[in-house]
Coordinates of C-alpha atoms in Angstrom, one line a residue:
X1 CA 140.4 146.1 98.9
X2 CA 137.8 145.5 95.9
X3 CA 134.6 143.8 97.2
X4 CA 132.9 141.3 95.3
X5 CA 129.4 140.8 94.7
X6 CA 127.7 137.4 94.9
X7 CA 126.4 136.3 91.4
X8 CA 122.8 136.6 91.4
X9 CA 123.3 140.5 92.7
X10 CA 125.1 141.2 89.7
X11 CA 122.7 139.8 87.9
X12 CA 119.8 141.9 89.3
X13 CA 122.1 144.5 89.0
X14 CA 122.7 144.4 85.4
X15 CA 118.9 144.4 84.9
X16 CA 117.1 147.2 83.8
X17 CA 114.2 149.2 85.2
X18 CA 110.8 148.5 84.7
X19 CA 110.2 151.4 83.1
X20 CA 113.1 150.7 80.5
X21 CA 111.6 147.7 79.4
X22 CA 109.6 147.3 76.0
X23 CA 105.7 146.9 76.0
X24 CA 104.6 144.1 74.7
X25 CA 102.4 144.3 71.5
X26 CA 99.6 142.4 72.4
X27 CA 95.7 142.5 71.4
X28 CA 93.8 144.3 74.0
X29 CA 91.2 142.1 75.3
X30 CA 87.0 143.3 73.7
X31 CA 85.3 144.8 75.8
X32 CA 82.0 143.1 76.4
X33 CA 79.0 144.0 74.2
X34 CA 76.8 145.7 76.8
X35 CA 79.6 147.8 77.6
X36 CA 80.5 148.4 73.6
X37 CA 77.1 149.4 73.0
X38 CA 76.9 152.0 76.2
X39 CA 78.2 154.7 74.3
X40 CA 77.1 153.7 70.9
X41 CA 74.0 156.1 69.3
X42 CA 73.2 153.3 66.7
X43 CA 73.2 150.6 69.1
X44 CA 69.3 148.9 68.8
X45 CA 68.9 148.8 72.3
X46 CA 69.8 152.2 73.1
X47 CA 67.1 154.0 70.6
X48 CA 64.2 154.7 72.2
X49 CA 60.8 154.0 71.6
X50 CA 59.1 155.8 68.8
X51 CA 57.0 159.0 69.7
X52 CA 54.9 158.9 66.3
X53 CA 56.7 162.3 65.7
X54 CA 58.2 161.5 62.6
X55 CA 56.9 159.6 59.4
X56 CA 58.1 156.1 58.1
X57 CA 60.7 155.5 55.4
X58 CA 58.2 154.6 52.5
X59 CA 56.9 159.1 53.7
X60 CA 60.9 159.9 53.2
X61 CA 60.7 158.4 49.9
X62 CA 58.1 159.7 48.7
X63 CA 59.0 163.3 49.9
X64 CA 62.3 162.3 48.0
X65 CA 60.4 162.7 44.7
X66 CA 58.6 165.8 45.7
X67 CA 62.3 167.5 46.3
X68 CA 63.4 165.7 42.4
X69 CA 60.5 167.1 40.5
X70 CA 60.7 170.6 42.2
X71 CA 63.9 170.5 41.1
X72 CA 63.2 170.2 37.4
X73 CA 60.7 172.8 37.8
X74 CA 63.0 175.2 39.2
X75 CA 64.9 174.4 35.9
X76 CA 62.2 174.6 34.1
X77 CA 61.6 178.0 35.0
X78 CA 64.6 179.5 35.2
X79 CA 67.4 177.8 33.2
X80 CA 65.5 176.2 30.0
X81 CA 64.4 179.9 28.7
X82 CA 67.8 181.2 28.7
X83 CA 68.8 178.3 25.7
X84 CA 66.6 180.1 23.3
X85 CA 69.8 182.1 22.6
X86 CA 71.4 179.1 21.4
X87 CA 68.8 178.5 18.8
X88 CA 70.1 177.9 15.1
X89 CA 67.9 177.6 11.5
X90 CA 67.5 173.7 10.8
X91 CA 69.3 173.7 7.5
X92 CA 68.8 170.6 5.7
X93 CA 71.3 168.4 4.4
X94 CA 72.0 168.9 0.2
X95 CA 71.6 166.2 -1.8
X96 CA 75.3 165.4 -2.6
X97 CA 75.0 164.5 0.9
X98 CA 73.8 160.4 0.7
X99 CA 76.2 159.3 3.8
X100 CA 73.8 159.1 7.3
X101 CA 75.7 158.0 10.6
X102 CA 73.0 156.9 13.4
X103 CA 74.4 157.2 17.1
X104 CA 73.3 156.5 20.3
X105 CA 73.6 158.4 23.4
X106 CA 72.8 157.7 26.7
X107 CA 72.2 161.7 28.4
X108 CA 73.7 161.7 32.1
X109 CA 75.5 158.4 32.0
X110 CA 78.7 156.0 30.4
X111 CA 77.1 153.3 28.4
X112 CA 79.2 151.0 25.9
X113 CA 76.6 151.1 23.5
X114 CA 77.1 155.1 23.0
X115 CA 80.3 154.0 21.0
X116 CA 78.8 152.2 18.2
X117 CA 78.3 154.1 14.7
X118 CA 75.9 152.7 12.0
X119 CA 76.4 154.1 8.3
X120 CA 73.4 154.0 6.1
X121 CA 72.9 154.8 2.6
X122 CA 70.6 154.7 -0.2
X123 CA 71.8 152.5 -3.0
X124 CA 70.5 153.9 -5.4
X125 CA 71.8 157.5 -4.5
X126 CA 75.1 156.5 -3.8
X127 CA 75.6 154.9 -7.3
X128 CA 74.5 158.9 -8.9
X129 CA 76.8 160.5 -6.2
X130 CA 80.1 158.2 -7.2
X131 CA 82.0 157.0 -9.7
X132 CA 79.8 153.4 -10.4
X133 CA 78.2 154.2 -13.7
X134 CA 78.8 150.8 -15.3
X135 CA 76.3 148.2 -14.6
X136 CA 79.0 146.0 -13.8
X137 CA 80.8 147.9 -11.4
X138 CA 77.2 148.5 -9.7
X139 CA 76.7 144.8 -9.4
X140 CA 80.0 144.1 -7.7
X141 CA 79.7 146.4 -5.6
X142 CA 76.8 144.8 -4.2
X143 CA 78.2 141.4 -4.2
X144 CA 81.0 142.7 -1.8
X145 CA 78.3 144.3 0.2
X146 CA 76.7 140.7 0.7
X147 CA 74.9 140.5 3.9
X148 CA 75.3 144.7 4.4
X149 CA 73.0 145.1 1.8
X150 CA 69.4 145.4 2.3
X151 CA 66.9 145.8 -0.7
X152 CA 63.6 146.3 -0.7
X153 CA 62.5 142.6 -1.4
X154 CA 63.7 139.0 -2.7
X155 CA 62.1 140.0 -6.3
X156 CA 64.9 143.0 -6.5
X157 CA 67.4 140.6 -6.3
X158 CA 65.7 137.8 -8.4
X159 CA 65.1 140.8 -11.0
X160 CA 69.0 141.6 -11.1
X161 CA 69.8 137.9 -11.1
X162 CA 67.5 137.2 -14.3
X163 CA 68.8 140.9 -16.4
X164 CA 72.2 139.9 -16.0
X165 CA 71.7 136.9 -18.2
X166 CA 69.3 138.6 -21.0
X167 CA 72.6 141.6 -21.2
X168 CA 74.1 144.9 -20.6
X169 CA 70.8 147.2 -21.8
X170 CA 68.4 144.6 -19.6
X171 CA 70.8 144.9 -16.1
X172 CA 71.0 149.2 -16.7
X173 CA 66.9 148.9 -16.5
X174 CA 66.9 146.8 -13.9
X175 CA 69.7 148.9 -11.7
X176 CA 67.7 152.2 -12.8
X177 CA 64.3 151.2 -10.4
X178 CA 63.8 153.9 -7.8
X179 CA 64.4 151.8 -4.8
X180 CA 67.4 149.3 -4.7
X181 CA 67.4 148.9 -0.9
X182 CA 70.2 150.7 1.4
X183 CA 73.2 149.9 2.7
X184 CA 74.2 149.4 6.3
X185 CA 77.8 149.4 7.7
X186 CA 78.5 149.0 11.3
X187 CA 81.3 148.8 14.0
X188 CA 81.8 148.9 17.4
X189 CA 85.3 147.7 17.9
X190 CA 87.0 150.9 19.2
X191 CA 86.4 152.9 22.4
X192 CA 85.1 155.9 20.6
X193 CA 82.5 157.2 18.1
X194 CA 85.0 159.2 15.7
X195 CA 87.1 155.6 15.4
X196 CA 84.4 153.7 14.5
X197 CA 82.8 156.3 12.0
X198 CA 86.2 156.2 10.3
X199 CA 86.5 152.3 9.8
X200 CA 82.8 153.0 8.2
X201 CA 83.6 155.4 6.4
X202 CA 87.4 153.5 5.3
X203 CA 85.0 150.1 4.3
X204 CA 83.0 152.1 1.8
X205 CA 85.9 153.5 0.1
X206 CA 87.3 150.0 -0.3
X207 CA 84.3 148.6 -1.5
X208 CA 84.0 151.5 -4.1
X209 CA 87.4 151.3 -4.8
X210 CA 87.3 147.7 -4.8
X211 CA 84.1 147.5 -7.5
X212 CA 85.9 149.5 -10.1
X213 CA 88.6 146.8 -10.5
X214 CA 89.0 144.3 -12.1
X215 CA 87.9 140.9 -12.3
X216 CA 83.9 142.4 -12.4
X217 CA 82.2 138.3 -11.1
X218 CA 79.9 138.6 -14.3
X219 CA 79.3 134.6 -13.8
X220 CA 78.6 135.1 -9.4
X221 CA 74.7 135.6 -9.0
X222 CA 73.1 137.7 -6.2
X223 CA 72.5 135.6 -3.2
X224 CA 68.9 135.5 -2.3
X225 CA 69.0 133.9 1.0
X226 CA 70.1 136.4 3.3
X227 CA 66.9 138.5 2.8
X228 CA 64.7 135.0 2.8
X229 CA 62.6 134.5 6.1
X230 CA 61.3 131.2 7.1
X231 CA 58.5 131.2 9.3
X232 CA 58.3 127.8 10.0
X233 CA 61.3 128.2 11.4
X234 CA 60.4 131.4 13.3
X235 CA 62.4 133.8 11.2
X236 CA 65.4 132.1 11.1
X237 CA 67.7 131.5 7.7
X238 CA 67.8 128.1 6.8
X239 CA 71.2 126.3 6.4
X240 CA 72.7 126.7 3.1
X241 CA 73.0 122.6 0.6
X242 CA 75.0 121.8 -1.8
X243 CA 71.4 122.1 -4.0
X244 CA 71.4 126.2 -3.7
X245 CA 75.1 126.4 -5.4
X246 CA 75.1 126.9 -9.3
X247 CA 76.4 123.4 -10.5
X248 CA 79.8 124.9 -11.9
X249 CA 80.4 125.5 -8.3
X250 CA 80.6 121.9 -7.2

């Protein structure tokens, strides 16, 4: 005959072990400080008092500096005399050459500034090395320089202003002086050098390009007032009236 067990045994029974059971994932309780800091190297109260056998931080530094410049003099020594077998002739540029890019590099280190490229030029030797021969074209071109254009002084400018009005002969005297100013195209828009030489390099083939059509703007004047300084103002431009337009403007 089947026996049966009272309710609450078959409960215990159906129970299982201890060991069966799942731990429960509970944060361990810290550890008090003085007890963290027993085994700790680092902790402040388990360095011991200093035995004046070593020197302070402001001696590590400076013996820092001792290790950097002996160093460079190891170089110095031993590495610089080897680049003399790199050396090349400085050949200087010809003169068809009239195009100078200036760059900036920071040595050793990334620096947003090491992608900008400035174009300079000589006026005056870029009108002989292209195709502007006609006073005209020479003229536009500099009105679409605009601000780009730096000359030597206001009375350049004036001086081009006033030969345009006495004729063609007058303007090819005034456009033959030996110093016109240079020319100054910049950009830093793109992440590198070569991309930014090239959109220098593409603006002054458009504004060649550009001064050889037509209309020519024989009845647009020079503008003066870039180039005019105002020291009672401390250098700064003053703002442009209705008074400094030509009155066919208005």
């Amino acid at each position: 005959m089947a026996c049966r067990l009272p309710v609450a045994a078959s409960v215990r029974a159906a129970r299982p072990a201890v060991g069966d059971r799942a731990f429960h994932a509970s944060a361990v309780a810290p550890k008090p400080r003085r007890q963290r800091n027993r085994n700790n190297p680092f902790a402040l109260n388990q360095m011991k008092h200093f035995q004046y056998d070593d020197i302070p931080t402001f001696g590590h530094v400076k013996l820092q500096k001792q290790r950097q410049m002996l160093d460079y003099y190891r170089l110095l020594q031993h590495e610089v005399p080897q680049l003399a077998q790199f050396r090349e002739p400085f050949t200087p540029a010809p003169a068809s050459d009239v195009l100078t890019f200036e760059l900036t590099h920071y040595q050793g280190e990334a620096h947003p500034g090491a992608r900008k490229a400035v174009l300079h030029a000589e006026v005056r030797e870029l009108f002989r090395a292209s195709q502007l021969t006609a006073p005209a074209a020479q003229i536009k071109f500099l009105l679409l320089a605009g601000a780009r254009w730096r000359p030597a002084n206001v009375q350049v400018v004036e001086a081009l202003n006033a030969a345009r009005a006495q004729g063609t002969e007058a303007l090819q005297r005034a456009l033959d002086t030996p110093d016109l100013g240079t020319l100054k195209i910049s950009c830093a828009d793109y992440p590198h050098e070569t991309q930014n030489m090239k959109w220098c390099s593409d603006v002054l083939d458009r504004m060649l390009s550009e001064a050889q059509a037509t209309p020519t703007f024989d009845d647009v004047p020079l503008d003066v007032r870039p180039y005019i300084k105002s020291e009672a103002r401390g250098g700064r431009l003053p703002m442009a009236r209705a008074a400094d337009f030509p009155k066919e403007w208005l």
